[in-house]
CSV table of C-alpha atoms in Angstrom, one decimal:
chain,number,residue,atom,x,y,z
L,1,UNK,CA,-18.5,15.1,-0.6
L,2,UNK,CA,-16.5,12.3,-0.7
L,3,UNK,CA,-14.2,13.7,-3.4
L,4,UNK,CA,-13.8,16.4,-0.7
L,5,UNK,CA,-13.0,14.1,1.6
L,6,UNK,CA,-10.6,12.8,-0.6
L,7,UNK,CA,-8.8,15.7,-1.2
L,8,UNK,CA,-8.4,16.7,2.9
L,9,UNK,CA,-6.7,13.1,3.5
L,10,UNK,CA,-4.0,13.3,0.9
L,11,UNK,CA,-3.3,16.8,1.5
L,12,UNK,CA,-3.2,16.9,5.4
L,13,UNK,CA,-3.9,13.5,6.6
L,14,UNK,CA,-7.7,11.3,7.4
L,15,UNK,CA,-7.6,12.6,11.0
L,16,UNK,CA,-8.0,15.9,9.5
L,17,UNK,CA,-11.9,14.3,7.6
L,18,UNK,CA,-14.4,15.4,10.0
L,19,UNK,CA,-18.0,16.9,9.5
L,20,UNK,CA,-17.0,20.3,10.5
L,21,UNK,CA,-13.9,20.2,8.1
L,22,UNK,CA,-15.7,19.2,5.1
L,23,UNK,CA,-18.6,21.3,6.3
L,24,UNK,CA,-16.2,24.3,5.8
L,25,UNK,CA,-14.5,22.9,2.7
L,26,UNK,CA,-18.0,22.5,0.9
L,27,UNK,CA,-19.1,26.0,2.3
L,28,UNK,CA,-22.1,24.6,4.0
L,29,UNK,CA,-23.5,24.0,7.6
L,30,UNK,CA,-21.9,20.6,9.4
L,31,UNK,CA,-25.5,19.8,10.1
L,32,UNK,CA,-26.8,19.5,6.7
L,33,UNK,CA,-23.8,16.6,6.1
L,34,UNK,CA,-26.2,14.6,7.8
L,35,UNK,CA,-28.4,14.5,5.6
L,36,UNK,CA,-26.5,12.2,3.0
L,37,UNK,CA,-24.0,10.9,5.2
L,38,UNK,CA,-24.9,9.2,9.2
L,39,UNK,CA,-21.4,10.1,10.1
L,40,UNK,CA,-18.0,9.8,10.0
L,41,UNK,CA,-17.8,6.8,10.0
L,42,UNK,CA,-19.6,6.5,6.2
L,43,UNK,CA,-17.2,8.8,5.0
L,44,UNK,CA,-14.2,6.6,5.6
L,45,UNK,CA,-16.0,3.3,4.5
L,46,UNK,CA,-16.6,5.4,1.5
L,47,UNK,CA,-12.8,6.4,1.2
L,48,UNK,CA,-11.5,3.0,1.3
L,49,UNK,CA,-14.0,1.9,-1.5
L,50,UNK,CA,-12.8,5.0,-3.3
L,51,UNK,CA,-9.7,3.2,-2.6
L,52,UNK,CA,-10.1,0.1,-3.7
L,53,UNK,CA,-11.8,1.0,-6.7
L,54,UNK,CA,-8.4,2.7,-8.1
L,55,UNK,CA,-6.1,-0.1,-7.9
L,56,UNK,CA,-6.3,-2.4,-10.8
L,57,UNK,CA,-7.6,-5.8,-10.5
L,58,UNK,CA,-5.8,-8.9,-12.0
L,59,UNK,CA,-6.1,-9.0,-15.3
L,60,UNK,CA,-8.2,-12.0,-16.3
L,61,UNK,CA,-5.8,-13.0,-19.4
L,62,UNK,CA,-2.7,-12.9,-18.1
L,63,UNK,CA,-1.2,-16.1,-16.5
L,64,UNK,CA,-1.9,-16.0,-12.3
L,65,UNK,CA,1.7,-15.0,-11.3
L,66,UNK,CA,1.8,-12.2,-13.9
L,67,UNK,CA,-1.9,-10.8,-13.0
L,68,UNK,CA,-1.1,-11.0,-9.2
L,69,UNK,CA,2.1,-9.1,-10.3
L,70,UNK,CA,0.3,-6.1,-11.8
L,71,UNK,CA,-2.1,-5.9,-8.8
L,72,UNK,CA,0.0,-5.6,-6.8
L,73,UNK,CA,2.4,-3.1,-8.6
L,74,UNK,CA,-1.1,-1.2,-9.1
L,75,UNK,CA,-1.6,-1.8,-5.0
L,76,UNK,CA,1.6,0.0,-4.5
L,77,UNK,CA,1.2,2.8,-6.5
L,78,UNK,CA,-2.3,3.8,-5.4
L,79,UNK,CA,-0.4,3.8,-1.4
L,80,UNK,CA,2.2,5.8,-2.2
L,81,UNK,CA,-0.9,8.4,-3.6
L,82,UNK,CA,-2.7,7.9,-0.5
L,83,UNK,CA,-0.9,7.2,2.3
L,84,UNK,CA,-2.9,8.1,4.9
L,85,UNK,CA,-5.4,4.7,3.6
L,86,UNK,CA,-3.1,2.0,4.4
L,87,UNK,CA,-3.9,1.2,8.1
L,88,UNK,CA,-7.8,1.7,6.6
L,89,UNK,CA,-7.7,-0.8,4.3
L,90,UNK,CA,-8.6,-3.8,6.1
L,91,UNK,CA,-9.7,-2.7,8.9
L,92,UNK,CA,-14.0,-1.5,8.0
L,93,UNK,CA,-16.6,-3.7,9.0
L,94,UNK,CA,-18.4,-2.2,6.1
L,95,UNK,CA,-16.8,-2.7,2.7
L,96,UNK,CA,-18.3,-1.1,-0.4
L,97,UNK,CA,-19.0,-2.5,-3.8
L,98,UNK,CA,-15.7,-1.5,-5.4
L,99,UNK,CA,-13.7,-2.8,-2.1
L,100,UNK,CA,-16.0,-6.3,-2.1
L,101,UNK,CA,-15.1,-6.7,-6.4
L,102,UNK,CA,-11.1,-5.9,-5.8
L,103,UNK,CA,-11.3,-9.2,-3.0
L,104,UNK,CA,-13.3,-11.3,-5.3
L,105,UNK,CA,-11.1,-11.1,-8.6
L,106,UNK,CA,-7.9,-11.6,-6.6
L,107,UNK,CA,-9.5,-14.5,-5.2
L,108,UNK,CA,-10.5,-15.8,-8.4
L,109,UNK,CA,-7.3,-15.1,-9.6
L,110,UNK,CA,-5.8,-17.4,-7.4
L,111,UNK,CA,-7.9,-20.2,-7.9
L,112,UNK,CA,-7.9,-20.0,-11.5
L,113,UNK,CA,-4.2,-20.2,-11.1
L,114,UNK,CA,-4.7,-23.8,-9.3
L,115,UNK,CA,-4.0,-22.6,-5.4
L,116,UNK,CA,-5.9,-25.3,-3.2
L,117,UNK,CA,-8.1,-22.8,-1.1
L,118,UNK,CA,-6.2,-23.0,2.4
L,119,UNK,CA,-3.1,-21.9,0.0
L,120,UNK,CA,-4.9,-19.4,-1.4
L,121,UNK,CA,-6.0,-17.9,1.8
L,122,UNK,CA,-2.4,-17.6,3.0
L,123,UNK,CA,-1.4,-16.1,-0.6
L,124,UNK,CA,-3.5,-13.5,-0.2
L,125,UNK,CA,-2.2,-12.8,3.6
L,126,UNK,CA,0.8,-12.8,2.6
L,127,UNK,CA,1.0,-10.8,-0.4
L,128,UNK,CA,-1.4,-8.1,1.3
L,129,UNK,CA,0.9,-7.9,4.1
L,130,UNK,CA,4.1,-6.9,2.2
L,131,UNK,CA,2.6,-4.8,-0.1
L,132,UNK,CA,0.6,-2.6,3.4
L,133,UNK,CA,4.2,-2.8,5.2
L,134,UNK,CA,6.3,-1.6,1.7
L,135,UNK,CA,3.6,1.0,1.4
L,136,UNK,CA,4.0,1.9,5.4
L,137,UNK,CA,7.8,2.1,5.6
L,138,UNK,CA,7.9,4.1,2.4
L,139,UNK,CA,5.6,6.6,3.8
L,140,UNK,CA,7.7,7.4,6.6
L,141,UNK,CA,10.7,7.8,4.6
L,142,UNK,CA,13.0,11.0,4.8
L,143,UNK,CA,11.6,13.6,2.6
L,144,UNK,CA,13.6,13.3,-1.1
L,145,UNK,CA,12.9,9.5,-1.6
L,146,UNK,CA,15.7,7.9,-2.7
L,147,UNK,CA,18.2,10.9,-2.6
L,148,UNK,CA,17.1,11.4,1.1
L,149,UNK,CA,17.6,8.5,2.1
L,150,UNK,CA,21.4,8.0,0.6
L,151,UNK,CA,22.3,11.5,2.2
L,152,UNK,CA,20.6,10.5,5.8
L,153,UNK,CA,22.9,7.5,5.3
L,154,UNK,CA,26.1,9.6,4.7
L,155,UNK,CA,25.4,11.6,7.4
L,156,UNK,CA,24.7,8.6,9.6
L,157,UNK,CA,28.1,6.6,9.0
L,158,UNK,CA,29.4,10.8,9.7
L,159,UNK,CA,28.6,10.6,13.4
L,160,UNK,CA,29.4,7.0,13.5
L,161,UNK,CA,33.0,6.5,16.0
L,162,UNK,CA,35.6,5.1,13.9
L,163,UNK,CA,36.0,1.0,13.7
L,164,UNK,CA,32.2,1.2,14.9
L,165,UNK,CA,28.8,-0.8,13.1
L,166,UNK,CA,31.0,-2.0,10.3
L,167,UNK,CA,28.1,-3.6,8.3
L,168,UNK,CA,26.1,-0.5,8.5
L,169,UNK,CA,28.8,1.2,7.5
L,170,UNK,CA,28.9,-1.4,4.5
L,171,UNK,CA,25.7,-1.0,3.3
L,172,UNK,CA,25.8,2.8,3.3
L,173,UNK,CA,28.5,3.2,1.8
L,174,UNK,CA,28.8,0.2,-1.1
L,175,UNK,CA,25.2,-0.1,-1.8
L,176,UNK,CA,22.8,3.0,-0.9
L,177,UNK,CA,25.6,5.9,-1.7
L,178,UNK,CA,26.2,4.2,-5.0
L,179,UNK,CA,25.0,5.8,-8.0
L,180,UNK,CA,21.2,3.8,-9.3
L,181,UNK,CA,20.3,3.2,-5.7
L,182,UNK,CA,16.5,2.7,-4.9
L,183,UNK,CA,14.9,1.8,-2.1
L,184,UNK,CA,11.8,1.1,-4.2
L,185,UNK,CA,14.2,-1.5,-6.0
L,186,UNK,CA,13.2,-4.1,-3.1
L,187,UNK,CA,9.6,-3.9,-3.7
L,188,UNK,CA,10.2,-5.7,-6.7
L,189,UNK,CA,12.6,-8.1,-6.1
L,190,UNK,CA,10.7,-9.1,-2.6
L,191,UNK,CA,7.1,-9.6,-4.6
L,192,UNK,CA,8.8,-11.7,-7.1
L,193,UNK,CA,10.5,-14.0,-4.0
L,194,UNK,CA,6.7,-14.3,-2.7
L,195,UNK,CA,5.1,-15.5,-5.7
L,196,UNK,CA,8.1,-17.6,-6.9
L,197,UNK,CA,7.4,-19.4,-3.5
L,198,UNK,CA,3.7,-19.2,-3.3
L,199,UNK,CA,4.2,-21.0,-6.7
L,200,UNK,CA,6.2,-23.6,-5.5
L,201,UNK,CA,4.1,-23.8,-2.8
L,202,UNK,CA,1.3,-24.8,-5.6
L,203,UNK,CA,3.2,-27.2,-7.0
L,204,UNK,CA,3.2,-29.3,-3.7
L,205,UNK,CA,-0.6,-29.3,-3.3
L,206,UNK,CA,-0.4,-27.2,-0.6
């Protein structure tokens, strides 16, 4: 079922999993769902686990900054394939197994990396918080990624009056019109800002 349930989110959206949906997907009657599930409810707290349970964890012999690195490369990646689950993610009062692991080894992560506990705490925020609002903005980007986005941009500075929104006119035309532009460039570069601070952050015993 919840592979099913799966499938209906990343195709058409989560609003889209209800009883009757899957009921009709699985071929069976929306009643007899209830017999292995209490609800809808279940079903996303599953999802989220399901989740969870894809996006790698830091790994343990790597050096803090470069584990945190991957996980949240992996973190990114997972979003883009689902990315319906990002407003999900935090937000069940019921985490799973897989969900309850991911937090504990980034924790752990962080401590073995020397983070006082306040600082790790705000790591953590922090870190989660770009990588949910990179994951969020990308989702609602024109269709065609990158290309999309350098053509919306040329037809933007198009209907622009002449003399007018210089800077705009700027970036469009200097930097995302340029040959090797990516929007998913920034993701990079703004993760590696974070945890060159967070580190220096550390190394005041924060």
């Amino acid at each position: 079922m919840l592979e099913t349930a799966l499938g209906v989110a990343d195709r058409v959206g989560v609003d889209a999993v209800t009883m009757r949906r899957l009921a009709v997907e699985l071929g069976v009657k929306p009643m007899s769902l209830y017999h292995h599930v209490p609800g809808k409810d279940a079903i996303l707290d599953g999802l989220v686990d399901r989740v969870f349970a894809e996006i790698d964890v830091p790994p343990e012999g790597l050096p803090w900054k470069d584990a945190i690195r991957l996980r949240c490369l992996s973190a990114r990646a997972v979003l883009r394939r689902h990315p319906w689950a990002t407003p999900l993610l935090e937000g069940r009062t019921s985490p799973g197994p897989a969900t309850l692991h991911h937090h504990d080894a980034v924790l752990s992560c962080l401590r073995r990396g020397g983070l006082s506990l306040a600082l790790t705490a705000h790591a953590y925020a922090v870190l989660d918080s770009f990588v949910y609002g990179f994951a969020l903005q990308e989702a609602t980007l024109p269709s065609g990624g990158d290309e999309g986005i350098a053509e919306l941009a040329e037809h933007m500075v198009e209907t622009f009056p002449a003399g007018a929104y210089p800077h705009l006119v700027e970036l469009a035309t200097h930097h995302v019109q340029q040959p090797g532009y990516g929007f998913s460039a920034s993701f990079e570069f703004g993760l590696d800002l974070l945890l060159d601070g967070i580190e220096a952050a550390a190394g005041r015993r924060l």
